[in-house]
Coordinates of C-alpha atoms and ligand atoms in Angstrom, one line a residue:
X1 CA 93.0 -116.6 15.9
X2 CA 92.3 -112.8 16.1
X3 CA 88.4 -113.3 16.4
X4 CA 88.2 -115.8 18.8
X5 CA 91.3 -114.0 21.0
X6 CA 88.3 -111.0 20.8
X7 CA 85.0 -113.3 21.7
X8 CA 87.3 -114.7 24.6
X9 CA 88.1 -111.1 25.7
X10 CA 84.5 -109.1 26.0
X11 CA 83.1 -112.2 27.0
X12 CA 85.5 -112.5 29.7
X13 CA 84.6 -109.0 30.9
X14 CA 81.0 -108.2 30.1
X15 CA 79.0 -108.3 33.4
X16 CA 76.4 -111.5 34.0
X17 CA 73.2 -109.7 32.4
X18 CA 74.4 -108.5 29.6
X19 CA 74.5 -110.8 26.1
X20 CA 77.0 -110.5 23.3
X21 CA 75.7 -110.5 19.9
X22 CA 78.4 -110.6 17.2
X23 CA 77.5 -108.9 14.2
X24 CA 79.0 -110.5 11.5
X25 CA 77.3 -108.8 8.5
X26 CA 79.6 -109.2 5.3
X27 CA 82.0 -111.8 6.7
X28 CA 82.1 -115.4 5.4
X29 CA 81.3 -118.6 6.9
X30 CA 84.9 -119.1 8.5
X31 CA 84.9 -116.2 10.2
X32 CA 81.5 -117.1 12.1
X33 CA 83.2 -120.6 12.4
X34 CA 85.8 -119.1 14.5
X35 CA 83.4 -117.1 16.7
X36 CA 81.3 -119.9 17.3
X37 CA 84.5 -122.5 18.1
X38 CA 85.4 -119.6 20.9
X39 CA 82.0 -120.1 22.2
X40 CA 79.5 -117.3 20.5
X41 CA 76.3 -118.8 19.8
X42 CA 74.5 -115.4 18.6
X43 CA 75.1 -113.6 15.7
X44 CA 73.4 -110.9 13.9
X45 CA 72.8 -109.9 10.8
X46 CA 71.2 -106.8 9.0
X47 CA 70.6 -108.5 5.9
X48 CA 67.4 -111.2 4.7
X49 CA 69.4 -113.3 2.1
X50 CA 73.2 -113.3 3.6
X51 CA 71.4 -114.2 7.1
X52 CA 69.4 -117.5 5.8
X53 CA 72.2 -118.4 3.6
X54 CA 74.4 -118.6 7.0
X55 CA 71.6 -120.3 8.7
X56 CA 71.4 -122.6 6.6
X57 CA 75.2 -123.7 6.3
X58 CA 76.4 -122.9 10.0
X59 CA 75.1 -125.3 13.0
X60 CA 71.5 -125.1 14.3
X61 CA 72.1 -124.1 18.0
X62 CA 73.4 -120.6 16.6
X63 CA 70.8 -117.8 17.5
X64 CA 70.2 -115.8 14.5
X65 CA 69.1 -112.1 15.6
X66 CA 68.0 -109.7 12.6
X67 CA 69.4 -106.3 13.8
X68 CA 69.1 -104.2 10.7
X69 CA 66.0 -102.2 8.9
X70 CA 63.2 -105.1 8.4
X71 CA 60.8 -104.8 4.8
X72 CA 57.5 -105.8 5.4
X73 CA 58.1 -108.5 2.6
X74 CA 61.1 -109.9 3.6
X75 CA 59.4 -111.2 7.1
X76 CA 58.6 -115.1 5.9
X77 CA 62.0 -115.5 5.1
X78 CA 63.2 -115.2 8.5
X79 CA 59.8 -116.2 10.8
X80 CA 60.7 -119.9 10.6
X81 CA 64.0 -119.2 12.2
X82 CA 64.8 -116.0 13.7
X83 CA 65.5 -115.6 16.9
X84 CA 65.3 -112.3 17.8
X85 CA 64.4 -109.0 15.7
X86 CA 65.9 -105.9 16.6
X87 CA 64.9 -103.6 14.6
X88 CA 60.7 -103.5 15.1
X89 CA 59.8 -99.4 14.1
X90 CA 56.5 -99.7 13.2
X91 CA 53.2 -101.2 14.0
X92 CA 52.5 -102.6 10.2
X93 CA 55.7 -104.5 10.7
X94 CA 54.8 -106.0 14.1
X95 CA 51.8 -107.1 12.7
X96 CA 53.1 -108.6 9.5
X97 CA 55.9 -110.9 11.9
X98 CA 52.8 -112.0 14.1
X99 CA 50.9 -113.4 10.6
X100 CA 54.5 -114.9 9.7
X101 CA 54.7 -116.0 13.2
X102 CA 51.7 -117.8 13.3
X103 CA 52.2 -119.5 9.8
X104 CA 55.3 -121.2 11.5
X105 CA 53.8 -122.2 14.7
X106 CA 56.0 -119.9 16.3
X107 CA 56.0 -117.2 19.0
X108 CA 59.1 -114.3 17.7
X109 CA 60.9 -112.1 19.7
X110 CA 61.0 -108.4 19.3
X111 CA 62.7 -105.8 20.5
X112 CA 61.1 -101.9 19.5
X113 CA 63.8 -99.7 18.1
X114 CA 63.6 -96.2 19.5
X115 CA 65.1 -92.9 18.0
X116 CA 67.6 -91.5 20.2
X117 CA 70.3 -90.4 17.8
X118 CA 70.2 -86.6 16.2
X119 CA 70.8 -87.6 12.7
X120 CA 67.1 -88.8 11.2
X121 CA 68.4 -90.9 8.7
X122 CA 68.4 -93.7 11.6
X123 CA 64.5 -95.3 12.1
X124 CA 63.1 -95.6 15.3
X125 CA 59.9 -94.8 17.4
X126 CA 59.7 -91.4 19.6
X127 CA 58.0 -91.9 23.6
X128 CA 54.7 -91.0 22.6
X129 CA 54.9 -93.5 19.4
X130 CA 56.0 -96.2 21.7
X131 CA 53.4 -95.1 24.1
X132 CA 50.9 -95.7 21.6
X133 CA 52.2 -98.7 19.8
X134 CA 52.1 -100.2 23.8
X135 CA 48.5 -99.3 24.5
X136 CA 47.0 -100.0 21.5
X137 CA 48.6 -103.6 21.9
X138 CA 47.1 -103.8 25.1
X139 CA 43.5 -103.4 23.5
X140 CA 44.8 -105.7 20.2
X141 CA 46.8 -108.5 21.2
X142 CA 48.9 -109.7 18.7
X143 CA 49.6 -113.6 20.2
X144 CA 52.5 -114.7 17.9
X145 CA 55.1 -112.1 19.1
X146 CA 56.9 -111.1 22.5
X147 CA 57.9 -107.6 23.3
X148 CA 61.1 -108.5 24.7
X149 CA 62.1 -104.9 25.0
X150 CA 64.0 -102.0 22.9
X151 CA 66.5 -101.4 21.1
X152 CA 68.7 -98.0 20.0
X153 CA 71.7 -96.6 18.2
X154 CA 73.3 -93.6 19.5
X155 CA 74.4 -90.7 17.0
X156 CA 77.8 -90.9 15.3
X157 CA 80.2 -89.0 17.2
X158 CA 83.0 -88.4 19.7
X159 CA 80.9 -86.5 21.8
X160 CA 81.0 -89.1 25.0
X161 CA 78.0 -87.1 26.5
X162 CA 76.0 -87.0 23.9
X163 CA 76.8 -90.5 23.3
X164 CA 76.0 -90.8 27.3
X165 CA 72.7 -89.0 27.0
X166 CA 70.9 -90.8 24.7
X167 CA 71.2 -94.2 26.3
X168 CA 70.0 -92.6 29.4
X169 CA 67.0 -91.6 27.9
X170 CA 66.7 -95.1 26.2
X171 CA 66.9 -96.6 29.3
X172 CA 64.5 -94.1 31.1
X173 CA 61.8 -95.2 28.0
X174 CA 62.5 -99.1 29.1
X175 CA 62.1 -98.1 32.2
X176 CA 58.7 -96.8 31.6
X177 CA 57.8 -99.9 29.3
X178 CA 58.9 -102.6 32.4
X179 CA 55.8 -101.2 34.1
X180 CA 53.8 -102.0 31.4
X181 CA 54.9 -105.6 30.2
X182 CA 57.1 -107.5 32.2
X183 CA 58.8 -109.5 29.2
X184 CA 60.4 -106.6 28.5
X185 CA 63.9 -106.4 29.7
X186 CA 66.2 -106.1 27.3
X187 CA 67.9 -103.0 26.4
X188 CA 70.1 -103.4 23.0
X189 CA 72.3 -100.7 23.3
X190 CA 75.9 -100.6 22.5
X191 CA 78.2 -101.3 19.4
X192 CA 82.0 -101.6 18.5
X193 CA 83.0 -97.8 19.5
X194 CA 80.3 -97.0 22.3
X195 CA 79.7 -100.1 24.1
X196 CA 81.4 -99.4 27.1
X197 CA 79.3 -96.2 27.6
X198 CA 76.3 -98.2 27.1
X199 CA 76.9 -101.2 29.8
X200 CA 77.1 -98.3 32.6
X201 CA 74.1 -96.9 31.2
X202 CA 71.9 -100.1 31.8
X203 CA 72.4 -102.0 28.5
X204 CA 71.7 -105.9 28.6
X205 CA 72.7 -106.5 25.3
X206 CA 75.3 -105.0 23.1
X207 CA 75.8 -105.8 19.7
X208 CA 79.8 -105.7 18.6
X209 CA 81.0 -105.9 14.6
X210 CA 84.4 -104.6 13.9
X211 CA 86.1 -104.6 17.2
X212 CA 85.4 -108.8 16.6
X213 CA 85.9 -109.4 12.9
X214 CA 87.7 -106.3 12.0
X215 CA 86.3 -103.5 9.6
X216 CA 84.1 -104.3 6.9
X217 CA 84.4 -103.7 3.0
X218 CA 81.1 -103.3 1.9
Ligands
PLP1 C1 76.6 -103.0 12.0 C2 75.8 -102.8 13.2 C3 76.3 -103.0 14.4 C4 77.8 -103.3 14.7 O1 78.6 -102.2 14.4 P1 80.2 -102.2 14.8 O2 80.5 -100.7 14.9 O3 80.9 -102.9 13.7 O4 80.3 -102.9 16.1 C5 75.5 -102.9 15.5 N1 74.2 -102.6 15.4 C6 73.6 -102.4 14.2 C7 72.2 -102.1 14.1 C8 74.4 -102.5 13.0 O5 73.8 -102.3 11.8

């Protein structure tokens, strides 16, 4: 009752444009089941096996978005299926989903994970990485993916401004990148503690774990 009492809640106050993904890494089956009877139709998940075991019990009209760390060999697991991958931080990896993508007779979604956060244990490109990455796409299309946009996670702290500023320079780098393709729109900023912050800083889709199904035991 809990979970769907929380869907109900954000869903009933997140503006029009921007998406909810729960991210219901670690939690069983029922859990989603409760999430999706509430009305949630996309999850995500940061991990290969756990996510196509779900997909393959839970009901087909669930989007499945990959939001964590991607390995290069773990793509053709998820290209006949996934929906959306969040997580896209280097060009070897873009390239490996469009071969996958291809295979499947499929065009994937991508959004291009940025660095914003101080601490560099998080992955991401820099603006002059991206900048690259874009351009050098515009000279080698890669057909069987879409750059839908980017995504980001802010450092882990209680410093609202820092918090603050590094979404507002995410969203100054999509900015940039809406000149350049027009596909890309989305801006996947915002989790459990900090997704307020990042809806008045121009996200379009936040991804929420704990505030939905409660803290995780890993
Ligand atoms: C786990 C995770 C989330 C959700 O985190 P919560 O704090 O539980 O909302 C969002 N984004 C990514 C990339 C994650 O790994």
């Amino acid at each position: 009752m809990e979970i769907q009492k929380q869907i109900k809640e954000l869903l009933s106050t997140l503006p029009e444009n921007v998406s909810l993904v729960a991210v219901s890494k670690t939690k069983p089956n029922e859990d989603l089941e409760a999430a999706y009877e509430a009305g949630q139709r996309i999850f995500g998940e940061n991990k290969i096996q756990e996510m196509t075991q779900k997909w393959e019990s839970l009901p087909k009209d669930i989007e499945w978005h990959m939001i964590g760390h991607v390995q290069t060999n773990k793509v053709k697991y998820m290209a006949p299926y996934v929906a959306l991958i969040h997580g896209v931080d280097r060009y070897k990896l873009l390239k490996e989903i469009n071969k996958q993508a291809a295979k499947n007779k499929r065009v994937i979604d991508c959004l291009l994970q940025m660095h914003i956060a101080q601490e560099d244990t998080k992955f991401g490109f820099n603006r002059a990485e991206l900048e690259a990455v874009i351009l050098d796409l515009k000279t080698n299309p890669l057909p069987n993916i879409r750059i839908t946009g980017l995504m980001g996670m802010a450092t882990f702290t209680n410093n609202e401004d820092q918090i603050r500023s590094e979404f507002k320079s995410l969203k100054n780098t999509s900015d940039w990148l809406q000149n350049h393709l027009q596909d890309a729109k989305t801006v996947s900023i915002g989790m459990s503690g900090d997704y307020k912050i990042a809806i008045e800083e121009g996200s379009t889709m936040i991804r929420v774990g704990s505030k939905i199904f409660g803290s995780r035991n890993y």
